[in-house]
Amino acid sequence: MKNLDYYGLLQISPHADQETIHRVYRFLAGRFHPDNPESGDPEMFLLVKKAYDVLSDPARRSEYDAACETEPPEAAPFSTSIDFMDSMEGESNRRLAVLALLYNQRRTKPLAPEVPLNEVEERMGFPRDYLDFTTWYLQKKGYISRADNSDFSLTADGVDFVETKRATLPVLNKMLTGGTKPTSENLRAANETTTSSRTPDTEPPTAARTTDRRTGRDRRGGAHDTRAAKTERRTID
């Protein structure tokens, strides 16, 4: 799990000294303390205290900094490169973004395909209030499911939709691969996915290769049939 950004939470620099950390903590703790009738926020108060407990302890702060350095960079929200606000097209893009997010989760973590609502909101870069209609529609279509704890996951129908549409929907392909348009490799991969359940093309059945009795030629490509040709010569003789 990604570490909470304690420096960002306290609004201080990663290089802040202990005096600064202590001063900022006292200010924020006073603001969010549950006893403050104007700005009290118990949840934020606990988070601020947790951040202070770690950053005010040199040993724990060192461990925290080391853990943060090893974490992969956080992916930019879809909203930084995809238009989610343009009426009908924006709603369509929101649906595709949710499907892309859940598809990547199910493909990379098949034993844990669920994505919490807050993570969907974070990856989309979009307030959850604007996702209610989107998730309702996708649920009704049977593309996603929603657990009692509001975790979302992609269904088999959702997988089929993504894999069959990614080659023809540049926006979907972009969100799945991070590219700007479908590449030949992506198109080929999508085609292989959608046709993997079909058997390879085989020779047409015998009925499709019957010989024209009048000409002795194969109806497919005009190839001469030897037996028919011999019969024809005996008849002429």
PDB file of C-alpha atoms in Angstrom:
ATOM      1  CA  MET A   1       0.000   0.000   0.000  1.00  0.00           C
ATOM      2  CA  LYS A   2       1.240   3.462  -0.853  1.00  0.00           C
ATOM      3  CA  ASN A   3       2.470   5.478   2.151  1.00  0.00           C
ATOM      4  CA  LEU A   4       0.409   8.473   3.186  1.00  0.00           C
ATOM      5  CA  ASP A   5       2.196  11.696   2.296  1.00  0.00           C
ATOM      6  CA  TYR A   6       2.946  12.986   5.785  1.00  0.00           C
ATOM      7  CA  TYR A   7       4.867  16.000   4.498  1.00  0.00           C
ATOM      8  CA  GLY A   8       1.984  17.004   2.264  1.00  0.00           C
ATOM      9  CA  LEU A   9      -0.466  16.430   5.089  1.00  0.00           C
ATOM     10  CA  LEU A  10       1.459  18.814   7.363  1.00  0.00           C
ATOM     11  CA  GLN A  11       2.179  21.122   4.397  1.00  0.00           C
ATOM     12  CA  ILE A  12       5.917  21.185   5.069  1.00  0.00           C
ATOM     13  CA  SER A  13       9.062  20.466   3.077  1.00  0.00           C
ATOM     14  CA  PRO A  14      10.678  16.998   3.267  1.00  0.00           C
ATOM     15  CA  HIS A  15      13.732  18.877   4.560  1.00  0.00           C
ATOM     16  CA  ALA A  16      11.879  20.633   7.411  1.00  0.00           C
ATOM     17  CA  ASP A  17      13.662  20.636  10.749  1.00  0.00           C
ATOM     18  CA  GLN A  18      12.160  19.390  14.009  1.00  0.00           C
ATOM     19  CA  GLU A  19      11.227  22.861  15.220  1.00  0.00           C
ATOM     20  CA  THR A  20       9.177  23.495  12.074  1.00  0.00           C
ATOM     21  CA  ILE A  21       7.478  20.096  12.324  1.00  0.00           C
ATOM     22  CA  HIS A  22       6.528  20.741  15.945  1.00  0.00           C
ATOM     23  CA  ARG A  23       5.240  24.275  15.258  1.00  0.00           C
ATOM     24  CA  VAL A  24       3.089  23.212  12.288  1.00  0.00           C
ATOM     25  CA  TYR A  25       1.715  20.242  14.201  1.00  0.00           C
ATOM     26  CA  ARG A  26       0.586  22.433  17.108  1.00  0.00           C
ATOM     27  CA  PHE A  27      -1.188  24.760  14.685  1.00  0.00           C
ATOM     28  CA  LEU A  28      -2.968  21.975  12.742  1.00  0.00           C
ATOM     29  CA  ALA A  29      -3.798  19.991  15.860  1.00  0.00           C
ATOM     30  CA  GLY A  30      -5.504  23.043  17.319  1.00  0.00           C
ATOM     31  CA  ARG A  31      -7.484  23.561  14.126  1.00  0.00           C
ATOM     32  CA  PHE A  32      -8.697  19.984  13.744  1.00  0.00           C
ATOM     33  CA  HIS A  33      -9.065  19.017  17.400  1.00  0.00           C
ATOM     34  CA  PRO A  34     -12.528  17.536  18.040  1.00  0.00           C
ATOM     35  CA  ASP A  35     -13.129  20.112  20.767  1.00  0.00           C
ATOM     36  CA  ASN A  36     -12.824  22.970  18.267  1.00  0.00           C
ATOM     37  CA  PRO A  37     -16.446  23.953  17.525  1.00  0.00           C
ATOM     38  CA  GLU A  38     -15.614  25.783  14.315  1.00  0.00           C
ATOM     39  CA  SER A  39     -13.098  23.595  12.452  1.00  0.00           C
ATOM     40  CA  GLY A  40     -12.875  20.392  14.465  1.00  0.00           C
ATOM     41  CA  ASP A  41     -12.348  17.260  12.366  1.00  0.00           C
ATOM     42  CA  PRO A  42     -11.591  14.058  14.320  1.00  0.00           C
ATOM     43  CA  GLU A  43     -10.418  12.148  11.241  1.00  0.00           C
ATOM     44  CA  MET A  44      -8.010  14.858  10.134  1.00  0.00           C
ATOM     45  CA  PHE A  45      -6.814  15.304  13.704  1.00  0.00           C
ATOM     46  CA  LEU A  46      -5.806  11.628  13.890  1.00  0.00           C
ATOM     47  CA  LEU A  47      -4.026  11.808  10.533  1.00  0.00           C
ATOM     48  CA  VAL A  48      -2.099  14.916  11.567  1.00  0.00           C
ATOM     49  CA  LYS A  49      -1.096  13.280  14.844  1.00  0.00           C
ATOM     50  CA  LYS A  50       0.025  10.131  13.008  1.00  0.00           C
ATOM     51  CA  ALA A  51       2.152  12.211  10.654  1.00  0.00           C
ATOM     52  CA  TYR A  52       3.685  14.082  13.565  1.00  0.00           C
ATOM     53  CA  ASP A  53       4.434  10.893  15.511  1.00  0.00           C
ATOM     54  CA  VAL A  54       6.433   9.565  12.558  1.00  0.00           C
ATOM     55  CA  LEU A  55       8.223  12.729  11.448  1.00  0.00           C
ATOM     56  CA  SER A  56       9.116  13.866  14.956  1.00  0.00           C
ATOM     57  CA  ASP A  57      10.964  10.594  15.616  1.00  0.00           C
ATOM     58  CA  PRO A  58      14.312  10.606  13.705  1.00  0.00           C
ATOM     59  CA  ALA A  59      14.446   6.812  13.395  1.00  0.00           C
ATOM     60  CA  ARG A  60      10.846   6.436  12.195  1.00  0.00           C
ATOM     61  CA  ARG A  61      11.244   9.416   9.880  1.00  0.00           C
ATOM     62  CA  SER A  62      14.309   7.830   8.292  1.00  0.00           C
ATOM     63  CA  GLU A  63      12.417   4.565   7.706  1.00  0.00           C
ATOM     64  CA  TYR A  64       9.468   6.464   6.252  1.00  0.00           C
ATOM     65  CA  ASP A  65      11.695   8.447   3.861  1.00  0.00           C
ATOM     66  CA  ALA A  66      13.418   5.254   2.697  1.00  0.00           C
ATOM     67  CA  ALA A  67      10.077   3.551   2.045  1.00  0.00           C
ATOM     68  CA  CYS A  68       8.835   6.530   0.034  1.00  0.00           C
ATOM     69  CA  GLU A  69      11.938   6.494  -2.159  1.00  0.00           C
ATOM     70  CA  THR A  70      11.342   2.871  -3.180  1.00  0.00           C
ATOM     71  CA  GLU A  71       7.741   3.421  -4.193  1.00  0.00           C
ATOM     72  CA  PRO A  72       6.995   3.696  -7.931  1.00  0.00           C
ATOM     73  CA  PRO A  73       5.815   7.109  -9.107  1.00  0.00           C
ATOM     74  CA  GLU A  74       2.088   7.588  -8.840  1.00  0.00           C
ATOM     75  CA  ALA A  75       0.286   7.516 -12.171  1.00  0.00           C
ATOM     76  CA  ALA A  76      -1.316  10.766 -13.285  1.00  0.00           C
ATOM     77  CA  PRO A  77      -5.130  10.806 -13.103  1.00  0.00           C
ATOM     78  CA  PHE A  78      -6.973  10.103 -16.347  1.00  0.00           C
ATOM     79  CA  SER A  79      -8.490  13.585 -16.173  1.00  0.00           C
ATOM     80  CA  THR A  80      -5.126  15.173 -16.968  1.00  0.00           C
ATOM     81  CA  SER A  81      -5.250  13.830 -20.520  1.00  0.00           C
ATOM     82  CA  ILE A  82      -8.882  12.816 -21.132  1.00  0.00           C
ATOM     83  CA  ASP A  83     -11.880  15.128 -21.525  1.00  0.00           C
ATOM     84  CA  PHE A  84     -14.551  14.089 -19.026  1.00  0.00           C
ATOM     85  CA  MET A  85     -16.613  17.275 -19.140  1.00  0.00           C
ATOM     86  CA  ASP A  86     -17.856  17.567 -22.710  1.00  0.00           C
ATOM     87  CA  SER A  87     -21.504  16.511 -22.311  1.00  0.00           C
ATOM     88  CA  MET A  88     -22.178  13.160 -24.020  1.00  0.00           C
ATOM     89  CA  GLU A  89     -18.585  12.522 -25.045  1.00  0.00           C
ATOM     90  CA  GLY A  90     -17.401  13.277 -21.536  1.00  0.00           C
ATOM     91  CA  GLU A  91     -19.811  10.728 -20.052  1.00  0.00           C
ATOM     92  CA  SER A  92     -18.710   8.140 -22.611  1.00  0.00           C
ATOM     93  CA  ASN A  93     -15.084   8.774 -21.680  1.00  0.00           C
ATOM     94  CA  ARG A  94     -15.888   8.374 -17.989  1.00  0.00           C
ATOM     95  CA  ARG A  95     -17.397   4.953 -18.668  1.00  0.00           C
ATOM     96  CA  LEU A  96     -14.368   3.874 -20.661  1.00  0.00           C
ATOM     97  CA  ALA A  97     -12.012   5.147 -17.963  1.00  0.00           C
ATOM     98  CA  VAL A  98     -13.736   3.126 -15.249  1.00  0.00           C
ATOM     99  CA  LEU A  99     -13.651   0.028 -17.445  1.00  0.00           C
ATOM    100  CA  ALA A 100      -9.954   0.540 -18.242  1.00  0.00           C
ATOM    101  CA  LEU A 101      -9.097   0.982 -14.570  1.00  0.00           C
ATOM    102  CA  LEU A 102     -10.964  -2.147 -13.503  1.00  0.00           C
ATOM    103  CA  TYR A 103      -9.634  -4.154 -16.452  1.00  0.00           C
ATOM    104  CA  ASN A 104      -6.022  -3.409 -15.553  1.00  0.00           C
ATOM    105  CA  GLN A 105      -6.721  -4.327 -11.930  1.00  0.00           C
ATOM    106  CA  ARG A 106      -8.332  -7.668 -12.843  1.00  0.00           C
ATOM    107  CA  ARG A 107      -5.646  -8.523 -15.385  1.00  0.00           C
ATOM    108  CA  THR A 108      -2.698  -7.745 -13.098  1.00  0.00           C
ATOM    109  CA  LYS A 109      -4.284  -8.923  -9.838  1.00  0.00           C
ATOM    110  CA  PRO A 110      -6.795 -11.656 -10.717  1.00  0.00           C
ATOM    111  CA  LEU A 111      -7.059 -12.766  -7.081  1.00  0.00           C
ATOM    112  CA  ALA A 112      -7.792  -9.224  -5.887  1.00  0.00           C
ATOM    113  CA  PRO A 113      -9.731  -7.537  -8.718  1.00  0.00           C
ATOM    114  CA  GLU A 114     -11.663  -5.142  -6.491  1.00  0.00           C
ATOM    115  CA  VAL A 115     -10.964  -1.399  -6.570  1.00  0.00           C
ATOM    116  CA  PRO A 116     -12.335   0.788  -3.737  1.00  0.00           C
ATOM    117  CA  LEU A 117     -14.490   3.772  -4.633  1.00  0.00           C
ATOM    118  CA  ASN A 118     -11.946   6.251  -3.272  1.00  0.00           C
ATOM    119  CA  GLU A 119      -9.258   4.758  -5.510  1.00  0.00           C
ATOM    120  CA  VAL A 120     -11.545   4.967  -8.536  1.00  0.00           C
ATOM    121  CA  GLU A 121     -12.115   8.616  -7.685  1.00  0.00           C
ATOM    122  CA  GLU A 122      -8.371   9.231  -7.272  1.00  0.00           C
ATOM    123  CA  ARG A 123      -7.333   7.514 -10.506  1.00  0.00           C
ATOM    124  CA  MET A 124     -10.066   9.236 -12.455  1.00  0.00           C
ATOM    125  CA  GLY A 125      -9.170  12.591 -10.945  1.00  0.00           C
ATOM    126  CA  PHE A 126     -12.890  13.162 -10.700  1.00  0.00           C
ATOM    127  CA  PRO A 127     -15.266  13.740  -7.745  1.00  0.00           C
ATOM    128  CA  ARG A 128     -17.332  10.687  -6.918  1.00  0.00           C
ATOM    129  CA  ASP A 129     -20.543  12.720  -7.238  1.00  0.00           C
ATOM    130  CA  TYR A 130     -19.942  12.798 -10.992  1.00  0.00           C
ATOM    131  CA  LEU A 131     -19.429   9.032 -11.126  1.00  0.00           C
ATOM    132  CA  ASP A 132     -22.824   7.936  -9.784  1.00  0.00           C
ATOM    133  CA  PHE A 133     -24.525   7.890 -13.184  1.00  0.00           C
ATOM    134  CA  THR A 134     -21.453   6.326 -14.815  1.00  0.00           C
ATOM    135  CA  THR A 135     -21.190   3.431 -12.365  1.00  0.00           C
ATOM    136  CA  TRP A 136     -24.978   2.924 -12.343  1.00  0.00           C
ATOM    137  CA  TYR A 137     -25.002   2.533 -16.115  1.00  0.00           C
ATOM    138  CA  LEU A 138     -22.055   0.125 -16.160  1.00  0.00           C
ATOM    139  CA  GLN A 139     -23.662  -1.977 -13.446  1.00  0.00           C
ATOM    140  CA  LYS A 140     -26.960  -2.159 -15.317  1.00  0.00           C
ATOM    141  CA  LYS A 141     -25.113  -3.243 -18.465  1.00  0.00           C
ATOM    142  CA  GLY A 142     -23.456  -5.998 -16.461  1.00  0.00           C
ATOM    143  CA  TYR A 143     -19.919  -4.724 -17.152  1.00  0.00           C
ATOM    144  CA  ILE A 144     -19.016  -4.055 -13.514  1.00  0.00           C
ATOM    145  CA  SER A 145     -20.189  -5.221 -10.108  1.00  0.00           C
ATOM    146  CA  ARG A 146     -20.247  -3.369  -6.803  1.00  0.00           C
ATOM    147  CA  ALA A 147     -19.777  -5.035  -3.440  1.00  0.00           C
ATOM    148  CA  ASP A 148     -21.512  -3.994  -0.227  1.00  0.00           C
ATOM    149  CA  ASN A 149     -18.358  -2.094   0.805  1.00  0.00           C
ATOM    150  CA  SER A 150     -18.513  -0.085  -2.469  1.00  0.00           C
ATOM    151  CA  ASP A 151     -15.550  -1.906  -4.049  1.00  0.00           C
ATOM    152  CA  PHE A 152     -15.893  -2.250  -7.829  1.00  0.00           C
ATOM    153  CA  SER A 153     -14.710  -5.100 -10.031  1.00  0.00           C
ATOM    154  CA  LEU A 154     -14.950  -5.969 -13.722  1.00  0.00           C
ATOM    155  CA  THR A 155     -17.233  -8.792 -14.841  1.00  0.00           C
ATOM    156  CA  ALA A 156     -16.581 -11.276 -17.645  1.00  0.00           C
ATOM    157  CA  ASP A 157     -18.882  -9.231 -19.899  1.00  0.00           C
ATOM    158  CA  GLY A 158     -16.821  -6.176 -19.038  1.00  0.00           C
ATOM    159  CA  VAL A 159     -13.618  -7.977 -19.996  1.00  0.00           C
ATOM    160  CA  ASP A 160     -15.137  -8.976 -23.327  1.00  0.00           C
ATOM    161  CA  PHE A 161     -16.231  -5.406 -24.025  1.00  0.00           C
ATOM    162  CA  VAL A 162     -12.804  -3.946 -23.290  1.00  0.00           C
ATOM    163  CA  GLU A 163     -10.909  -6.525 -25.311  1.00  0.00           C
ATOM    164  CA  THR A 164     -13.174  -6.261 -28.351  1.00  0.00           C
ATOM    165  CA  LYS A 165     -13.451  -2.475 -28.364  1.00  0.00           C
ATOM    166  CA  ARG A 166      -9.916  -1.343 -27.545  1.00  0.00           C
ATOM    167  CA  ALA A 167      -8.758  -1.678 -31.153  1.00  0.00           C
ATOM    168  CA  THR A 168     -11.506   0.616 -32.439  1.00  0.00           C
ATOM    169  CA  LEU A 169     -11.714   3.116 -29.577  1.00  0.00           C
ATOM    170  CA  PRO A 170      -8.516   5.216 -29.378  1.00  0.00           C
ATOM    171  CA  VAL A 171      -9.516   6.732 -26.037  1.00  0.00           C
ATOM    172  CA  LEU A 172      -9.928   3.295 -24.457  1.00  0.00           C
ATOM    173  CA  ASN A 173      -6.644   2.081 -25.896  1.00  0.00           C
ATOM    174  CA  LYS A 174      -4.913   5.205 -24.601  1.00  0.00           C
ATOM    175  CA  MET A 175      -6.098   4.578 -21.058  1.00  0.00           C
ATOM    176  CA  LEU A 176      -5.125   0.912 -21.201  1.00  0.00           C
ATOM    177  CA  THR A 177      -1.637   1.418 -22.593  1.00  0.00           C
ATOM    178  CA  GLY A 178      -0.691   4.992 -21.813  1.00  0.00           C
ATOM    179  CA  GLY A 179      -0.257   5.662 -25.538  1.00  0.00           C
ATOM    180  CA  THR A 180      -1.893   8.314 -27.639  1.00  0.00           C
ATOM    181  CA  LYS A 181      -3.422   6.117 -30.317  1.00  0.00           C
ATOM    182  CA  PRO A 182      -3.733   2.429 -31.206  1.00  0.00           C
ATOM    183  CA  THR A 183      -0.412   1.085 -32.472  1.00  0.00           C
ATOM    184  CA  SER A 184      -0.074  -1.847 -34.837  1.00  0.00           C
ATOM    185  CA  GLU A 185       1.141  -3.960 -31.925  1.00  0.00           C
ATOM    186  CA  ASN A 186      -1.876  -3.026 -29.800  1.00  0.00           C
ATOM    187  CA  LEU A 187      -4.266  -3.711 -32.649  1.00  0.00           C
ATOM    188  CA  ARG A 188      -2.661  -7.085 -33.235  1.00  0.00           C
ATOM    189  CA  ALA A 189      -2.844  -7.942 -29.545  1.00  0.00           C
ATOM    190  CA  ALA A 190      -6.498  -6.981 -29.399  1.00  0.00           C
ATOM    191  CA  ASN A 191      -7.301  -9.077 -32.456  1.00  0.00           C
ATOM    192  CA  GLU A 192      -5.478 -12.055 -31.013  1.00  0.00           C
ATOM    193  CA  THR A 193      -7.441 -11.698 -27.779  1.00  0.00           C
ATOM    194  CA  THR A 194     -10.827 -11.574 -29.455  1.00  0.00           C
ATOM    195  CA  THR A 195     -10.094 -14.472 -31.808  1.00  0.00           C
ATOM    196  CA  SER A 196      -8.212 -16.743 -29.405  1.00  0.00           C
ATOM    197  CA  SER A 197     -11.310 -18.868 -28.806  1.00  0.00           C
ATOM    198  CA  ARG A 198     -11.765 -19.582 -32.528  1.00  0.00           C
ATOM    199  CA  THR A 199      -9.978 -22.429 -34.277  1.00  0.00           C
ATOM    200  CA  PRO A 200      -7.520 -21.566 -37.054  1.00  0.00           C
ATOM    201  CA  ASP A 201      -8.855 -21.360 -40.594  1.00  0.00           C
ATOM    202  CA  THR A 202      -8.866 -24.757 -42.250  1.00  0.00           C
ATOM    203  CA  GLU A 203      -9.435 -26.031 -45.779  1.00  0.00           C
ATOM    204  CA  PRO A 204     -13.030 -25.491 -46.928  1.00  0.00           C
ATOM    205  CA  PRO A 205     -15.243 -28.572 -46.731  1.00  0.00           C
ATOM    206  CA  THR A 206     -15.269 -31.022 -49.648  1.00  0.00           C
ATOM    207  CA  ALA A 207     -18.653 -29.791 -50.806  1.00  0.00           C
ATOM    208  CA  ALA A 208     -17.133 -26.408 -51.514  1.00  0.00           C
ATOM    209  CA  ARG A 209     -14.525 -27.985 -53.792  1.00  0.00           C
ATOM    210  CA  THR A 210     -16.827 -30.023 -56.046  1.00  0.00           C
ATOM    211  CA  THR A 211     -15.953 -30.177 -59.728  1.00  0.00           C
ATOM    212  CA  ASP A 212     -18.065 -28.717 -62.457  1.00  0.00           C
ATOM    213  CA  ARG A 213     -19.215 -31.759 -64.501  1.00  0.00           C
ATOM    214  CA  ARG A 214     -19.315 -29.822 -67.718  1.00  0.00           C
ATOM    215  CA  THR A 215     -15.839 -28.319 -67.557  1.00  0.00           C
ATOM    216  CA  GLY A 216     -13.960 -30.686 -65.283  1.00  0.00           C
ATOM    217  CA  ARG A 217     -12.643 -27.665 -63.370  1.00  0.00           C
ATOM    218  CA  ASP A 218     -12.567 -26.941 -59.639  1.00  0.00           C
ATOM    219  CA  ARG A 219     -15.206 -24.349 -58.845  1.00  0.00           C
ATOM    220  CA  ARG A 220     -12.913 -22.615 -56.299  1.00  0.00           C
ATOM    221  CA  GLY A 221     -10.098 -21.591 -58.562  1.00  0.00           C
ATOM    222  CA  GLY A 222     -10.583 -23.353 -61.919  1.00  0.00           C
ATOM    223  CA  ALA A 223      -8.136 -26.198 -61.229  1.00  0.00           C
ATOM    224  CA  HIS A 224      -8.597 -29.157 -63.598  1.00  0.00           C
ATOM    225  CA  ASP A 225      -9.942 -32.386 -62.090  1.00  0.00           C
ATOM    226  CA  THR A 226      -8.054 -35.378 -63.600  1.00  0.00           C
ATOM    227  CA  ARG A 227     -10.803 -37.952 -63.156  1.00  0.00           C
ATOM    228  CA  ALA A 228     -13.437 -35.730 -64.683  1.00  0.00           C
ATOM    229  CA  ALA A 229     -11.126 -34.964 -67.607  1.00  0.00           C
ATOM    230  CA  LYS A 230     -10.576 -38.699 -68.364  1.00  0.00           C
ATOM    231  CA  THR A 231     -14.345 -39.331 -68.304  1.00  0.00           C
ATOM    232  CA  GLU A 232     -14.882 -36.435 -70.642  1.00  0.00           C
ATOM    233  CA  ARG A 233     -12.289 -37.784 -73.124  1.00  0.00           C
ATOM    234  CA  ARG A 234     -13.921 -41.253 -73.162  1.00  0.00           C
ATOM    235  CA  THR A 235     -17.271 -39.698 -73.895  1.00  0.00           C
ATOM    236  CA  ILE A 236     -15.891 -37.713 -76.824  1.00  0.00           C
ATOM    237  CA  ASP A 237     -14.096 -40.728 -78.265  1.00  0.00           C
TER     238      ASP A 237
END
